[in-house]
């Protein structure tokens, strides 16, 4: 007799998928034998890491068959090119995205942070900001951090965790965060993503370098695909190499401000509805910017994204 069950995709190798019955880590390979389609999907790889699937096996089968994909709670896509409508799903069913930033070395650009946050909001995925290299903080970076926290924690309402991968500070809190969740880890190169992953669980670094890749299951090791790893202290992590390639999702002009939590909370008071918070009189968002409860930096990012959106349509 064959076996049926439900499992999560933890890796896509190109020729097949690796599944695990989370929260257990009991990897087994599976392929798509028939044609599975998610209704309405234009994506080039309809199954992604994080997808929950029903599978079945026959007696003679060495590999399970993926039969059904469960509806996704959320997913992150990457555009193939800037203008192309073709997209590629990076991961599905995420519980949280962690954006790693540094105040200095490198100094984080706020418009980049804003684009990233808007993308997560649009996908409906909670995001936590991790400030790394806190051991390097001097007076100047302390001042930057104070302003950063005012904008992103006090005004926009994001959770911020301060850590040092090198000194091990804040790592316990981070591990506590990960428990029971599937988390996506992201940040531009140089912020200490690899160092943090190593601090969270030294075993993870080992896996990332591919030395104990699942050679008996997958043949040649490929690094271009996204992959989920178990964390020793609990939870699962997906590491994304190139966050820059996150395409900003399609949105309506009127929608954009709803992805800025501090704008969303006041826009009910705008005189015009919908309001783009640009030229309209009696705009609550513009008033909040004048009063200082919405940061001018955030408002400028908003205007920049609004302009891009008009350009690419
Ligand atoms: P990645 O490109 O984001 O993976 O960054 P790495 O983990 O390779 O780190 C980039 C550089 O920053 C390396 O020289 C690390 O030693 C250093 N680094 C990473 N985390 C910290 C930290 O918490 N404090 C300090 N002072 N340096 C760090
Ligand atoms: Zn308005």
mmCIF file of C-alpha atoms and ligand atoms in Angstrom:
data_model
loop_
_atom_site.group_PDB
_atom_site.id
_atom_site.type_symbol
_atom_site.label_atom_id
_atom_site.label_comp_id
_atom_site.label_asym_id
_atom_site.label_seq_id
_atom_site.Cartn_x
_atom_site.Cartn_y
_atom_site.Cartn_z
ATOM 1 C CA UNK A 1 0.000 0.000 0.000
ATOM 2 C CA UNK A 2 1.149 3.512 -0.774
ATOM 3 C CA UNK A 3 1.106 6.394 1.601
ATOM 4 C CA UNK A 4 -0.691 9.740 1.561
ATOM 5 C CA UNK A 5 -0.037 12.802 3.575
ATOM 6 C CA UNK A 6 0.432 16.525 3.834
ATOM 7 C CA UNK A 7 3.860 18.128 3.899
ATOM 8 C CA UNK A 8 5.692 21.399 3.288
ATOM 9 C CA UNK A 9 8.068 22.103 0.412
ATOM 10 C CA UNK A 10 11.443 22.886 1.961
ATOM 11 C CA UNK A 11 13.576 22.876 -1.139
ATOM 12 C CA UNK A 12 13.292 22.956 -4.904
ATOM 13 C CA UNK A 13 16.301 21.475 -6.678
ATOM 14 C CA UNK A 14 15.175 21.937 -10.250
ATOM 15 C CA UNK A 15 14.354 18.313 -10.967
ATOM 16 C CA UNK A 16 12.391 17.602 -7.823
ATOM 17 C CA UNK A 17 11.252 18.941 -4.494
ATOM 18 C CA UNK A 18 12.194 18.053 -0.954
ATOM 19 C CA UNK A 19 9.290 17.794 1.464
ATOM 20 C CA UNK A 20 9.043 17.610 5.220
ATOM 21 C CA UNK A 21 6.092 17.092 7.524
ATOM 22 C CA UNK A 22 6.705 20.239 9.573
ATOM 23 C CA UNK A 23 7.352 20.763 12.404
ATOM 24 C CA UNK A 24 9.167 17.445 11.916
ATOM 25 C CA UNK A 25 12.284 17.438 9.782
ATOM 26 C CA UNK A 26 11.871 14.159 7.885
ATOM 27 C CA UNK A 27 13.016 15.099 4.386
ATOM 28 C CA UNK A 28 11.844 13.070 1.421
ATOM 29 C CA UNK A 29 11.844 13.776 -2.321
ATOM 30 C CA UNK A 30 8.781 14.301 -4.462
ATOM 31 C CA UNK A 31 7.971 15.174 -8.038
ATOM 32 C CA UNK A 32 5.047 16.613 -9.900
ATOM 33 C CA UNK A 33 3.767 13.857 -12.197
ATOM 34 C CA UNK A 34 0.608 15.335 -13.558
ATOM 35 C CA UNK A 35 0.000 18.949 -14.214
ATOM 36 C CA UNK A 36 -0.675 20.980 -11.114
ATOM 37 C CA UNK A 37 -1.811 24.498 -11.500
ATOM 38 C CA UNK A 38 -2.800 27.084 -9.017
ATOM 39 C CA UNK A 39 -5.864 28.792 -10.324
ATOM 40 C CA UNK A 40 -5.036 32.178 -11.794
ATOM 41 C CA UNK A 41 -1.280 31.822 -11.472
ATOM 42 C CA UNK A 42 1.017 33.335 -14.105
ATOM 43 C CA UNK A 43 4.056 32.286 -12.162
ATOM 44 C CA UNK A 44 6.832 30.314 -13.842
ATOM 45 C CA UNK A 45 7.269 27.944 -10.896
ATOM 46 C CA UNK A 46 3.854 27.288 -9.475
ATOM 47 C CA UNK A 47 5.200 25.406 -6.455
ATOM 48 C CA UNK A 48 7.440 27.270 -4.054
ATOM 49 C CA UNK A 49 9.313 26.713 -0.820
ATOM 50 C CA UNK A 50 6.788 26.980 1.991
ATOM 51 C CA UNK A 51 3.923 25.570 -0.043
ATOM 52 C CA UNK A 52 1.832 23.002 1.791
ATOM 53 C CA UNK A 53 0.986 20.063 -0.459
ATOM 54 C CA UNK A 54 -0.823 16.772 -0.399
ATOM 55 C CA UNK A 55 1.369 13.930 -1.633
ATOM 56 C CA UNK A 56 0.989 10.239 -2.361
ATOM 57 C CA UNK A 57 3.283 7.307 -2.977
ATOM 58 C CA UNK A 58 2.869 3.937 -4.660
ATOM 59 C CA UNK A 59 4.570 0.783 -3.545
ATOM 60 C CA UNK A 60 7.093 0.889 -6.401
ATOM 61 C CA UNK A 61 7.633 4.632 -6.202
ATOM 62 C CA UNK A 62 10.913 5.899 -4.946
ATOM 63 C CA UNK A 63 9.562 9.386 -5.116
ATOM 64 C CA UNK A 64 6.308 10.750 -3.820
ATOM 65 C CA UNK A 65 3.920 12.570 -6.147
ATOM 66 C CA UNK A 66 2.711 16.038 -5.346
ATOM 67 C CA UNK A 67 -1.020 16.033 -5.984
ATOM 68 C CA UNK A 68 -2.550 19.190 -4.554
ATOM 69 C CA UNK A 69 -1.241 22.563 -3.432
ATOM 70 C CA UNK A 70 -3.070 24.070 -0.495
ATOM 71 C CA UNK A 71 -4.205 27.677 -0.817
ATOM 72 C CA UNK A 72 -1.452 30.117 0.195
ATOM 73 C CA UNK A 73 -1.742 32.500 3.107
ATOM 74 C CA UNK A 74 0.771 34.738 1.362
ATOM 75 C CA UNK A 75 3.729 34.589 -1.003
ATOM 76 C CA UNK A 76 6.625 36.669 -2.225
ATOM 77 C CA UNK A 77 7.392 37.014 -5.908
ATOM 78 C CA UNK A 78 10.301 38.225 -7.925
ATOM 79 C CA UNK A 79 9.871 39.766 -11.334
ATOM 80 C CA UNK A 80 11.988 38.230 -14.042
ATOM 81 C CA UNK A 81 12.761 41.688 -15.372
ATOM 82 C CA UNK A 82 11.601 45.131 -14.467
ATOM 83 C CA UNK A 83 9.045 45.432 -17.221
ATOM 84 C CA UNK A 84 8.101 41.818 -17.605
ATOM 85 C CA UNK A 85 4.849 40.571 -16.198
ATOM 86 C CA UNK A 86 6.387 37.167 -15.690
ATOM 87 C CA UNK A 87 7.069 36.380 -12.078
ATOM 88 C CA UNK A 88 8.773 33.812 -9.966
ATOM 89 C CA UNK A 89 7.547 32.814 -6.516
ATOM 90 C CA UNK A 90 10.333 32.962 -3.955
ATOM 91 C CA UNK A 91 8.462 31.600 -0.951
ATOM 92 C CA UNK A 92 4.951 30.994 0.341
ATOM 93 C CA UNK A 93 3.149 30.878 3.686
ATOM 94 C CA UNK A 94 5.648 33.001 5.590
ATOM 95 C CA UNK A 95 4.992 33.918 9.206
ATOM 96 C CA UNK A 96 7.462 36.773 9.350
ATOM 97 C CA UNK A 97 10.115 38.582 7.347
ATOM 98 C CA UNK A 98 13.227 39.854 9.124
ATOM 99 C CA UNK A 99 14.964 42.784 7.501
ATOM 100 C CA UNK A 100 18.543 43.173 8.712
ATOM 101 C CA UNK A 101 19.947 46.677 8.632
ATOM 102 C CA UNK A 102 22.937 48.523 10.058
ATOM 103 C CA UNK A 103 23.219 52.164 11.064
ATOM 104 C CA UNK A 104 26.794 52.290 9.765
ATOM 105 C CA UNK A 105 29.112 49.979 7.825
ATOM 106 C CA UNK A 106 27.064 50.042 5.668
ATOM 107 C CA UNK A 107 24.768 52.946 6.374
ATOM 108 C CA UNK A 108 21.246 51.877 5.513
ATOM 109 C CA UNK A 109 19.359 53.936 2.953
ATOM 110 C CA UNK A 110 15.893 54.729 4.216
ATOM 111 C CA UNK A 111 14.189 54.672 0.776
ATOM 112 C CA UNK A 112 15.387 51.073 0.423
ATOM 113 C CA UNK A 113 13.909 50.202 3.828
ATOM 114 C CA UNK A 114 10.635 51.843 2.846
ATOM 115 C CA UNK A 115 10.376 49.939 -0.402
ATOM 116 C CA UNK A 116 11.088 46.722 1.410
ATOM 117 C CA UNK A 117 8.481 47.409 4.097
ATOM 118 C CA UNK A 118 5.857 48.410 1.538
ATOM 119 C CA UNK A 119 6.510 45.186 -0.352
ATOM 120 C CA UNK A 120 5.955 43.120 2.802
ATOM 121 C CA UNK A 121 2.814 45.093 3.675
ATOM 122 C CA UNK A 122 1.460 44.546 0.185
ATOM 123 C CA UNK A 123 2.116 40.818 0.501
ATOM 124 C CA UNK A 124 0.453 40.825 3.912
ATOM 125 C CA UNK A 125 3.491 39.466 5.726
ATOM 126 C CA UNK A 126 4.532 40.818 9.140
ATOM 127 C CA UNK A 127 8.019 42.297 9.190
ATOM 128 C CA UNK A 128 10.493 42.827 12.010
ATOM 129 C CA UNK A 129 13.564 45.038 11.617
ATOM 130 C CA UNK A 130 16.830 43.708 13.011
ATOM 131 C CA UNK A 131 19.534 46.314 13.628
ATOM 132 C CA UNK A 132 22.896 44.548 13.595
ATOM 133 C CA UNK A 133 26.422 45.665 14.547
ATOM 134 C CA UNK A 134 25.204 47.437 17.681
ATOM 135 C CA UNK A 135 28.645 46.809 19.192
ATOM 136 C CA UNK A 136 30.014 49.427 16.788
ATOM 137 C CA UNK A 137 27.639 52.139 17.886
ATOM 138 C CA UNK A 138 29.260 55.433 18.742
ATOM 139 C CA UNK A 139 27.595 58.785 19.290
ATOM 140 C CA UNK A 140 26.927 59.279 15.592
ATOM 141 C CA UNK A 141 25.330 55.890 14.971
ATOM 142 C CA UNK A 142 23.409 56.205 18.249
ATOM 143 C CA UNK A 143 21.870 59.395 16.903
ATOM 144 C CA UNK A 144 21.010 57.648 13.627
ATOM 145 C CA UNK A 145 19.458 54.757 15.539
ATOM 146 C CA UNK A 146 17.395 57.119 17.701
ATOM 147 C CA UNK A 147 15.939 58.749 14.604
ATOM 148 C CA UNK A 148 15.470 55.366 12.921
ATOM 149 C CA UNK A 149 13.511 54.078 15.919
ATOM 150 C CA UNK A 150 11.378 57.199 16.048
ATOM 151 C CA UNK A 151 10.385 56.758 12.408
ATOM 152 C CA UNK A 152 10.013 52.981 12.195
ATOM 153 C CA UNK A 153 9.035 51.919 15.725
ATOM 154 C CA UNK A 154 7.249 54.917 17.291
ATOM 155 C CA UNK A 155 5.551 56.289 14.175
ATOM 156 C CA UNK A 156 5.199 53.335 11.825
ATOM 157 C CA UNK A 157 4.839 50.700 14.562
ATOM 158 C CA UNK A 158 7.424 48.134 13.470
ATOM 159 C CA UNK A 159 9.185 45.941 15.966
ATOM 160 C CA UNK A 160 12.913 46.609 16.091
ATOM 161 C CA UNK A 161 15.437 44.210 17.616
ATOM 162 C CA UNK A 162 18.969 45.441 18.285
ATOM 163 C CA UNK A 163 21.670 42.794 17.998
ATOM 164 C CA UNK A 164 25.337 42.170 17.558
ATOM 165 C CA UNK A 165 26.223 38.998 15.707
ATOM 166 C CA UNK A 166 29.845 39.381 16.768
ATOM 167 C CA UNK A 167 29.179 39.945 20.481
ATOM 168 C CA UNK A 168 26.176 37.643 20.600
ATOM 169 C CA UNK A 169 23.950 40.393 21.950
ATOM 170 C CA UNK A 170 20.223 40.090 21.301
ATOM 171 C CA UNK A 171 20.616 36.676 19.681
ATOM 172 C CA UNK A 172 18.541 34.958 22.364
ATOM 173 C CA UNK A 173 15.674 37.366 21.755
ATOM 174 C CA UNK A 174 15.960 36.692 18.040
ATOM 175 C CA UNK A 175 15.869 32.922 18.553
ATOM 176 C CA UNK A 176 12.816 33.370 20.759
ATOM 177 C CA UNK A 177 11.186 35.263 17.849
ATOM 178 C CA UNK A 178 11.801 32.421 15.410
ATOM 179 C CA UNK A 179 10.181 29.685 17.489
ATOM 180 C CA UNK A 180 7.196 28.053 15.820
ATOM 181 C CA UNK A 181 7.486 30.226 12.714
ATOM 182 C CA UNK A 182 8.683 30.087 9.149
ATOM 183 C CA UNK A 183 10.823 33.197 8.806
ATOM 184 C CA UNK A 184 12.480 34.843 5.851
ATOM 185 C CA UNK A 185 15.826 36.499 6.466
ATOM 186 C CA UNK A 186 16.842 39.365 4.265
ATOM 187 C CA UNK A 187 19.265 42.244 3.998
ATOM 188 C CA UNK A 188 21.724 43.857 1.618
ATOM 189 C CA UNK A 189 25.193 42.386 1.492
ATOM 190 C CA UNK A 190 27.542 43.482 4.262
ATOM 191 C CA UNK A 191 24.970 43.959 7.029
ATOM 192 C CA UNK A 192 26.085 40.702 8.632
ATOM 193 C CA UNK A 193 23.414 38.295 7.496
ATOM 194 C CA UNK A 194 25.797 35.337 7.325
ATOM 195 C CA UNK A 195 27.300 36.230 10.708
ATOM 196 C CA UNK A 196 23.827 36.430 12.232
ATOM 197 C CA UNK A 197 22.756 33.103 10.789
ATOM 198 C CA UNK A 198 25.900 31.565 12.249
ATOM 199 C CA UNK A 199 25.212 33.179 15.633
ATOM 200 C CA UNK A 200 21.637 31.898 15.610
ATOM 201 C CA UNK A 201 22.687 28.345 14.870
ATOM 202 C CA UNK A 202 26.244 27.395 13.837
ATOM 203 C CA UNK A 203 24.829 24.347 12.064
ATOM 204 C CA UNK A 204 22.964 26.624 9.647
ATOM 205 C CA UNK A 205 26.154 28.101 8.278
ATOM 206 C CA UNK A 206 27.427 24.637 7.662
ATOM 207 C CA UNK A 207 24.353 23.800 5.638
ATOM 208 C CA UNK A 208 24.418 27.068 3.738
ATOM 209 C CA UNK A 209 27.899 26.452 2.440
ATOM 210 C CA UNK A 210 26.564 23.246 0.952
ATOM 211 C CA UNK A 211 29.059 20.934 2.620
ATOM 212 C CA UNK A 212 26.429 18.619 4.014
ATOM 213 C CA UNK A 213 23.965 19.173 1.223
ATOM 214 C CA UNK A 214 21.544 16.333 0.849
ATOM 215 C CA UNK A 215 23.802 14.717 -1.697
ATOM 216 C CA UNK A 216 22.159 11.317 -1.499
ATOM 217 C CA UNK A 217 18.831 12.850 -2.398
ATOM 218 C CA UNK A 218 19.647 15.515 -4.908
ATOM 219 C CA UNK A 219 22.717 14.780 -6.925
ATOM 220 C CA UNK A 220 24.389 17.991 -7.945
ATOM 221 C CA UNK A 221 24.119 20.838 -5.476
ATOM 222 C CA UNK A 222 22.379 23.906 -6.776
ATOM 223 C CA UNK A 223 22.495 27.202 -4.984
ATOM 224 C CA UNK A 224 20.114 29.273 -7.036
ATOM 225 C CA UNK A 225 16.987 27.900 -5.410
ATOM 226 C CA UNK A 226 15.496 29.018 -2.162
ATOM 227 C CA UNK A 227 15.646 26.650 0.696
ATOM 228 C CA UNK A 228 14.242 26.286 4.201
ATOM 229 C CA UNK A 229 16.402 25.260 7.167
ATOM 230 C CA UNK A 230 15.470 24.154 10.669
ATOM 231 C CA UNK A 231 16.844 26.291 13.512
ATOM 232 C CA UNK A 232 18.242 24.368 16.500
ATOM 233 C CA UNK A 233 16.259 26.454 19.008
ATOM 234 C CA UNK A 234 13.005 26.119 17.030
ATOM 235 C CA UNK A 235 11.437 27.434 13.874
ATOM 236 C CA UNK A 236 12.510 27.474 10.246
ATOM 237 C CA UNK A 237 14.392 30.006 8.212
ATOM 238 C CA UNK A 238 14.551 30.864 4.519
ATOM 239 C CA UNK A 239 17.546 32.891 3.463
ATOM 240 C CA UNK A 240 17.216 35.140 0.427
ATOM 241 C CA UNK A 241 20.364 36.080 -1.419
ATOM 242 C CA UNK A 242 19.276 39.001 -3.553
ATOM 243 C CA UNK A 243 16.683 41.105 -1.879
ATOM 244 C CA UNK A 244 17.140 43.865 -4.427
ATOM 245 C CA UNK A 245 15.349 41.757 -6.951
ATOM 246 C CA UNK A 246 12.165 41.776 -4.934
ATOM 247 C CA UNK A 247 9.741 43.301 -7.361
ATOM 248 C CA UNK A 248 7.459 45.908 -5.962
ATOM 249 C CA UNK A 249 4.048 44.371 -6.358
ATOM 250 C CA UNK A 250 1.454 45.905 -8.598
ATOM 251 C CA UNK A 251 -0.717 48.305 -6.697
ATOM 252 C CA UNK A 252 -3.268 50.968 -7.395
ATOM 253 C CA UNK A 253 -2.194 54.542 -6.748
ATOM 254 C CA UNK A 254 -4.839 54.879 -4.070
ATOM 255 C CA UNK A 255 -3.597 51.739 -2.353
ATOM 256 C CA UNK A 256 0.011 52.729 -1.755
ATOM 257 C CA UNK A 257 -0.516 54.847 1.350
ATOM 258 C CA UNK A 258 -2.317 51.954 3.048
ATOM 259 C CA UNK A 259 1.067 50.178 3.060
ATOM 260 C CA UNK A 260 2.511 52.925 5.274
ATOM 261 C CA UNK A 261 0.950 52.104 8.686
ATOM 262 C CA UNK A 262 1.301 55.665 9.999
ATOM 263 C CA UNK A 263 -0.467 57.003 6.878
ATOM 264 C CA UNK A 264 -3.148 54.351 7.047
ATOM 265 C CA UNK A 265 -4.015 55.428 10.581
ATOM 266 C CA UNK A 266 -4.771 59.043 9.617
ATOM 267 C CA UNK A 267 -6.034 58.861 6.034
ATOM 268 C CA UNK A 268 -9.624 58.451 7.147
ATOM 269 C CA UNK A 269 -9.516 62.143 7.958
ATOM 270 C CA UNK A 270 -8.559 63.216 4.436
ATOM 271 C CA UNK A 271 -11.275 65.380 2.911
ATOM 272 C CA UNK A 272 -11.142 63.631 -0.463
ATOM 273 C CA UNK A 273 -11.603 59.869 -0.697
ATOM 274 C CA UNK A 274 -9.685 58.357 -2.285
ATOM 275 C CA UNK A 275 -6.848 60.782 -1.661
ATOM 276 C CA UNK A 276 -3.338 60.459 -3.124
ATOM 277 C CA UNK A 277 -2.006 62.826 -0.435
ATOM 278 C CA UNK A 278 -0.284 64.945 -3.063
ATOM 279 C CA UNK A 279 -2.294 67.868 -4.440
ATOM 280 C CA UNK A 280 -5.565 67.436 -2.553
ATOM 281 C CA UNK A 281 -6.570 70.125 -0.041
ATOM 282 C CA UNK A 282 -7.368 69.217 3.567
ATOM 283 C CA UNK A 283 -5.217 66.101 3.452
ATOM 284 C CA UNK A 284 -4.649 64.468 6.848
ATOM 285 C CA UNK A 285 -1.418 62.809 5.698
ATOM 286 C CA UNK A 286 0.146 66.081 4.552
ATOM 287 C CA UNK A 287 -0.980 67.674 7.791
ATOM 288 C CA UNK A 288 0.657 64.880 9.800
ATOM 289 C CA UNK A 289 3.889 65.451 7.860
ATOM 290 C CA UNK A 290 3.734 69.151 8.724
ATOM 291 C CA UNK A 291 3.075 68.348 12.371
ATOM 292 C CA UNK A 292 5.936 65.858 12.434
ATOM 293 C CA UNK A 293 3.940 62.724 13.273
ATOM 294 C CA UNK A 294 4.778 61.324 9.830
ATOM 295 C CA UNK A 295 8.473 61.581 8.928
ATOM 296 C CA UNK A 296 9.288 63.621 5.813
ATOM 297 C CA UNK A 297 11.613 60.786 4.778
ATOM 298 C CA UNK A 298 8.699 58.355 4.731
ATOM 299 C CA UNK A 299 6.499 60.802 2.869
ATOM 300 C CA UNK A 300 9.239 61.358 0.265
ATOM 301 C CA UNK A 301 9.617 57.611 -0.202
ATOM 302 C CA UNK A 302 5.889 57.457 -0.709
ATOM 303 C CA UNK A 303 6.047 60.150 -3.400
ATOM 304 C CA UNK A 304 8.950 58.367 -5.086
ATOM 305 C CA UNK A 305 7.099 55.072 -5.237
ATOM 306 C CA UNK A 306 3.983 56.786 -6.491
ATOM 307 C CA UNK A 307 5.998 58.319 -9.323
ATOM 308 C CA UNK A 308 7.654 54.999 -10.246
ATOM 309 C CA UNK A 309 4.322 53.294 -10.305
ATOM 310 C CA UNK A 310 2.962 55.835 -12.777
ATOM 311 C CA UNK A 311 6.092 55.470 -14.927
ATOM 312 C CA UNK A 312 5.987 51.691 -15.236
ATOM 313 C CA UNK A 313 2.323 51.386 -16.092
HETATM 314 P P1 LIG B 1 26.510 39.520 4.810
HETATM 315 O O1 LIG B 1 27.094 40.006 3.520
HETATM 316 O O2 LIG B 1 25.289 40.290 5.176
HETATM 317 O O3 LIG B 1 26.313 38.063 4.903
HETATM 318 O O4 LIG B 1 27.565 39.958 5.945
HETATM 319 P P2 LIG B 1 28.690 39.123 6.723
HETATM 320 O O5 LIG B 1 28.089 38.261 7.748
HETATM 321 O O6 LIG B 1 29.610 38.512 5.727
HETATM 322 O O7 LIG B 1 29.421 40.315 7.473
HETATM 323 C C1 LIG B 1 30.022 41.401 6.800
HETATM 324 C C2 LIG B 1 31.113 41.983 7.682
HETATM 325 O O8 LIG B 1 30.532 42.544 8.863
HETATM 326 C C3 LIG B 1 32.092 40.936 8.169
HETATM 327 O O9 LIG B 1 33.376 41.525 8.177
HETATM 328 C C4 LIG B 1 31.630 40.626 9.576
HETATM 329 O O10 LIG B 1 32.673 40.189 10.409
HETATM 330 C C5 LIG B 1 31.081 41.961 10.028
HETATM 331 N N1 LIG B 1 30.021 41.826 11.042
HETATM 332 C C6 LIG B 1 28.918 41.059 10.979
HETATM 333 N N2 LIG B 1 28.179 41.194 12.092
HETATM 334 C C7 LIG B 1 28.806 42.078 12.865
HETATM 335 C C8 LIG B 1 28.542 42.632 14.162
HETATM 336 O O11 LIG B 1 27.551 42.347 14.830
HETATM 337 N N3 LIG B 1 29.451 43.546 14.639
HETATM 338 C C9 LIG B 1 30.567 43.881 13.943
HETATM 339 N N4 LIG B 1 31.397 44.773 14.490
HETATM 340 N N5 LIG B 1 30.849 43.378 12.722
HETATM 341 C C10 LIG B 1 29.994 42.486 12.200
HETATM 342 ZN ZN1 LIG B 2 -4.764 62.669 1.915
#
